[in-house]
Coordinates of C-alpha atoms in Angstrom, one line a residue:
X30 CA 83.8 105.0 65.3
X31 CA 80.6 103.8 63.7
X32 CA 77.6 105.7 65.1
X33 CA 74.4 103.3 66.1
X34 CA 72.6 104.0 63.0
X35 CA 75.5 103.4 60.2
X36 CA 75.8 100.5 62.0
X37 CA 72.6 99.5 62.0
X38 CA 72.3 100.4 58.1
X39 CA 75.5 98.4 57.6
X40 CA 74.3 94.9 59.2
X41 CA 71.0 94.9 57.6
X42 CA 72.9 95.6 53.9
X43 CA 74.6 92.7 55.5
X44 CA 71.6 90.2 56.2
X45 CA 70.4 91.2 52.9
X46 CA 73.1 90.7 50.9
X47 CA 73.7 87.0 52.9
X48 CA 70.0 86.7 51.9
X49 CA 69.9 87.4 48.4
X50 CA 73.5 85.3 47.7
X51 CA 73.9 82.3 49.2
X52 CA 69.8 80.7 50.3
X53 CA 67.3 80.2 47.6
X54 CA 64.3 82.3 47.3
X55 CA 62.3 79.1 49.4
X56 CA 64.3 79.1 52.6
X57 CA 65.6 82.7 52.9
X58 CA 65.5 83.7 56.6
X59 CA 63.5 86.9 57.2
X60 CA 65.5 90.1 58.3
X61 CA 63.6 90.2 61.9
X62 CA 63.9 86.4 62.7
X63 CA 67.8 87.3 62.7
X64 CA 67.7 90.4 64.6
X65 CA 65.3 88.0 67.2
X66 CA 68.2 85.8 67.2
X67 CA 71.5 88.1 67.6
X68 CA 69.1 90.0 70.2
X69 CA 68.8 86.6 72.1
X70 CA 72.2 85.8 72.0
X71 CA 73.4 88.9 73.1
X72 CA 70.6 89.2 76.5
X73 CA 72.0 85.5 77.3
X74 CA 75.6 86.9 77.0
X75 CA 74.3 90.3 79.8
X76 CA 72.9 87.8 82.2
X77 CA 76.4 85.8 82.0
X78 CA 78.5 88.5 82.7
X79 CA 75.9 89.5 85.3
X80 CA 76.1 85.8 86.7
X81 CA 79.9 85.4 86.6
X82 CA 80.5 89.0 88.2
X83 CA 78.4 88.1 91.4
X84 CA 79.9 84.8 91.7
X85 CA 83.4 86.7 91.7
X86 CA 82.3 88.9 94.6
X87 CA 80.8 86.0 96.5
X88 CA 84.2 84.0 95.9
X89 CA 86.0 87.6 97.1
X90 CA 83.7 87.4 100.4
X91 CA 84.4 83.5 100.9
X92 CA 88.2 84.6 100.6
X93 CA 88.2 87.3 102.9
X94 CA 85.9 85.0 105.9
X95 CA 88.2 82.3 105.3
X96 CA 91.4 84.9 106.3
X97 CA 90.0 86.2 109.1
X98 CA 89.1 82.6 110.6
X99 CA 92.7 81.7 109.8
X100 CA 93.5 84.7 112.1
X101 CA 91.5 83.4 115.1
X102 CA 92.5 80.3 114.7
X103 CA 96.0 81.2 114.7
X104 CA 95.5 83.8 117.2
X105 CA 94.2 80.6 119.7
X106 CA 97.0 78.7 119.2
X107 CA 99.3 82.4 120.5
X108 CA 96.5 82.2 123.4
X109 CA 97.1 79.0 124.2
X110 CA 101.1 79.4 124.3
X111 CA 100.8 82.7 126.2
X112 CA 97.7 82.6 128.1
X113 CA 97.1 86.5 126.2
X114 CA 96.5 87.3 122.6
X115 CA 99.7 89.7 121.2
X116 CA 99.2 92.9 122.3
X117 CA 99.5 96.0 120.0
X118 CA 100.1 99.7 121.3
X119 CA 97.6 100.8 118.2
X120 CA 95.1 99.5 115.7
X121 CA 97.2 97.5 113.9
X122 CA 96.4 96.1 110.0
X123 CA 96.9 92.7 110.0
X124 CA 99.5 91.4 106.6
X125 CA 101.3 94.9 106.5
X126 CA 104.3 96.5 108.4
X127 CA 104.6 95.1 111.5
X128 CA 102.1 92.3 111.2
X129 CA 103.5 90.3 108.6
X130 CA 103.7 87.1 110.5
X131 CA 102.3 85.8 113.6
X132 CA 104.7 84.1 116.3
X133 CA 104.3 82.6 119.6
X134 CA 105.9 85.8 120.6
X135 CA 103.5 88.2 119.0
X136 CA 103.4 89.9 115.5
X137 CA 106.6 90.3 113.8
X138 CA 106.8 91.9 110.1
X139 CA 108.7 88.6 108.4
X140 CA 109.3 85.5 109.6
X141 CA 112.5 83.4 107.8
X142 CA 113.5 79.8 108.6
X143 CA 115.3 80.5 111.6
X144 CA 112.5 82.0 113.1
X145 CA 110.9 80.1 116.1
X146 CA 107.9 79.4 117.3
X147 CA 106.1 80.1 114.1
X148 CA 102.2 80.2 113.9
X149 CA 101.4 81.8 110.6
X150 CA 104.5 82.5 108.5
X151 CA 102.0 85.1 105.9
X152 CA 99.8 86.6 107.9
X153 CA 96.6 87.0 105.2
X154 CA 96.2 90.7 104.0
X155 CA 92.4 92.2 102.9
X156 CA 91.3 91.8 99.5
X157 CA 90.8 95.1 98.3
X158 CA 88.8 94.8 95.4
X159 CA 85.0 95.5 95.6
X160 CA 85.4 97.2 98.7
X161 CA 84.5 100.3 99.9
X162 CA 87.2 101.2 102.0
X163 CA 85.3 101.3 105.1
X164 CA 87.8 99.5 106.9
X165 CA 91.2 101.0 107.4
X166 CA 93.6 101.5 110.3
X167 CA 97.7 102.0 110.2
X168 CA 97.8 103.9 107.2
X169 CA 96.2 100.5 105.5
X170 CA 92.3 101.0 103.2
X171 CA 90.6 97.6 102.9
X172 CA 92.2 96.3 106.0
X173 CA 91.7 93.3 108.3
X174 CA 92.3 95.8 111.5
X175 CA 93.3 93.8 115.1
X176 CA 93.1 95.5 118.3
X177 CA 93.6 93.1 121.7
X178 CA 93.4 94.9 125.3
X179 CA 96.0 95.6 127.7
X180 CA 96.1 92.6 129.2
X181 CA 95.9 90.3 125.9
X182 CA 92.8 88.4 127.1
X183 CA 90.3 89.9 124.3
X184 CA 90.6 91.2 120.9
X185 CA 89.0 92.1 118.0
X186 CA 89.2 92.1 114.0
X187 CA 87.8 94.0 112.3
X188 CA 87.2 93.7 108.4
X189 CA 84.5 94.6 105.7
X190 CA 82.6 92.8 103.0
X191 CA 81.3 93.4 100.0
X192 CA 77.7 91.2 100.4
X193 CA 75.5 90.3 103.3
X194 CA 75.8 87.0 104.2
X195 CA 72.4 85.3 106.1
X196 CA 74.1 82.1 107.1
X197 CA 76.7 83.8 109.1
X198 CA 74.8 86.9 110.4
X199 CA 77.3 89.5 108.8
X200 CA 76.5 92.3 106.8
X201 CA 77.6 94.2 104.0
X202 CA 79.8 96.8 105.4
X203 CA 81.9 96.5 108.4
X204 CA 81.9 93.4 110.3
X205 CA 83.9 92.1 113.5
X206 CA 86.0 89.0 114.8
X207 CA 86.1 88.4 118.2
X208 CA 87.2 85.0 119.9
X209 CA 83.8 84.3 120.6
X210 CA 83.0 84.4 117.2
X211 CA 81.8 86.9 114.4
X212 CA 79.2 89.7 114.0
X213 CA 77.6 91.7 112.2
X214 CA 78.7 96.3 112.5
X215 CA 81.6 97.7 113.1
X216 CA 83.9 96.6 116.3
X217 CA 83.5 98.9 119.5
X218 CA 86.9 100.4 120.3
X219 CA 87.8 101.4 116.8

């Protein structure tokens, strides 16, 4: 490995070499014009990978709201069926185990063609990356996490992000699904 300085010492006998061979004594470029430009270059590439990292998270978080309205929605159409959302005997972490796939009959861990009375077939699991692992429940980190009541006529989701988001009142952190809508902490209950 190359330390700093050697390589320092080896791209300026570089630029000077290019210098001296191949431009003319009248239009030779001057060693610190390009060390101004390869510094340039190389603070435009930083902020890029800066740029195209957050947009990666905020595409993570767009993912993750997108599941867990898929989940209410789905969850409706089980209320509407039933008149109660399925009831769990524990915290249950929705896409793993048991919750695999959502029917009119509750959560089920795989749903095949014959299966009836299917409302989601893949039951969206947490995308774990970015996360800090804040949510977690059935032996699951980076979980979507349902609870409903006894009686089936509440529940709650609850799920984590990596970025507030202003528009939709929800933090960074824990967050919660209800079926009147979202909000922002962690879901009472859990």
């Amino acid at each position: 490995m190359l330390w700093p300085g050697k390589l320092i010492n080896c791209l300026i006998k570089l630029l000077n070499f290019l210098n001296f061979k191949f431009m003319n004594e009248q239009k030779r470029f001057l060693l610190i014009e390009i060390l101004v430009v390869v510094a340039v270059i190389g603070l435009i590439g930083t902020l890029a990978a800066v740029a195209v990292s957050s947009a990666r998270s905020n595409s993570r978080d767009a993912v993750r709201l997108s599941n867990v309205r898929q989940m209410q929605s789905a969850l409706e159409d089980h209320f509407v069926a039933r008149n109660a959302y399925p009831v769990v005997s524990e915290v249950t972490a929705l896409g793993f185990g048991s919750a695999g796939c959502l029917t009119i009959n509750g959560f089920q861990a795989t749903c095949d063609a014959s299966t009836e009375g299917v409302l989601t077939r893949a039951v969206p699991a947490t995308l774990g990356i970015g996360l800090d692992g804040l949510s977690s429940c059935g032996g699951a980190v980076n979980a979507y996490c349902y609870l409903a009541n006894e009686d089936g006529s509440t529940y709650v989701i609850q799920f984590e992000l990596e970025h507030a988001i202003s528009l939709a009142e929800l933090v960074k952190g824990l967050n919660c699904a209800t079926p009147e809508g979202m909000k922002a902490g962690a879901c009472k209950g859990f």
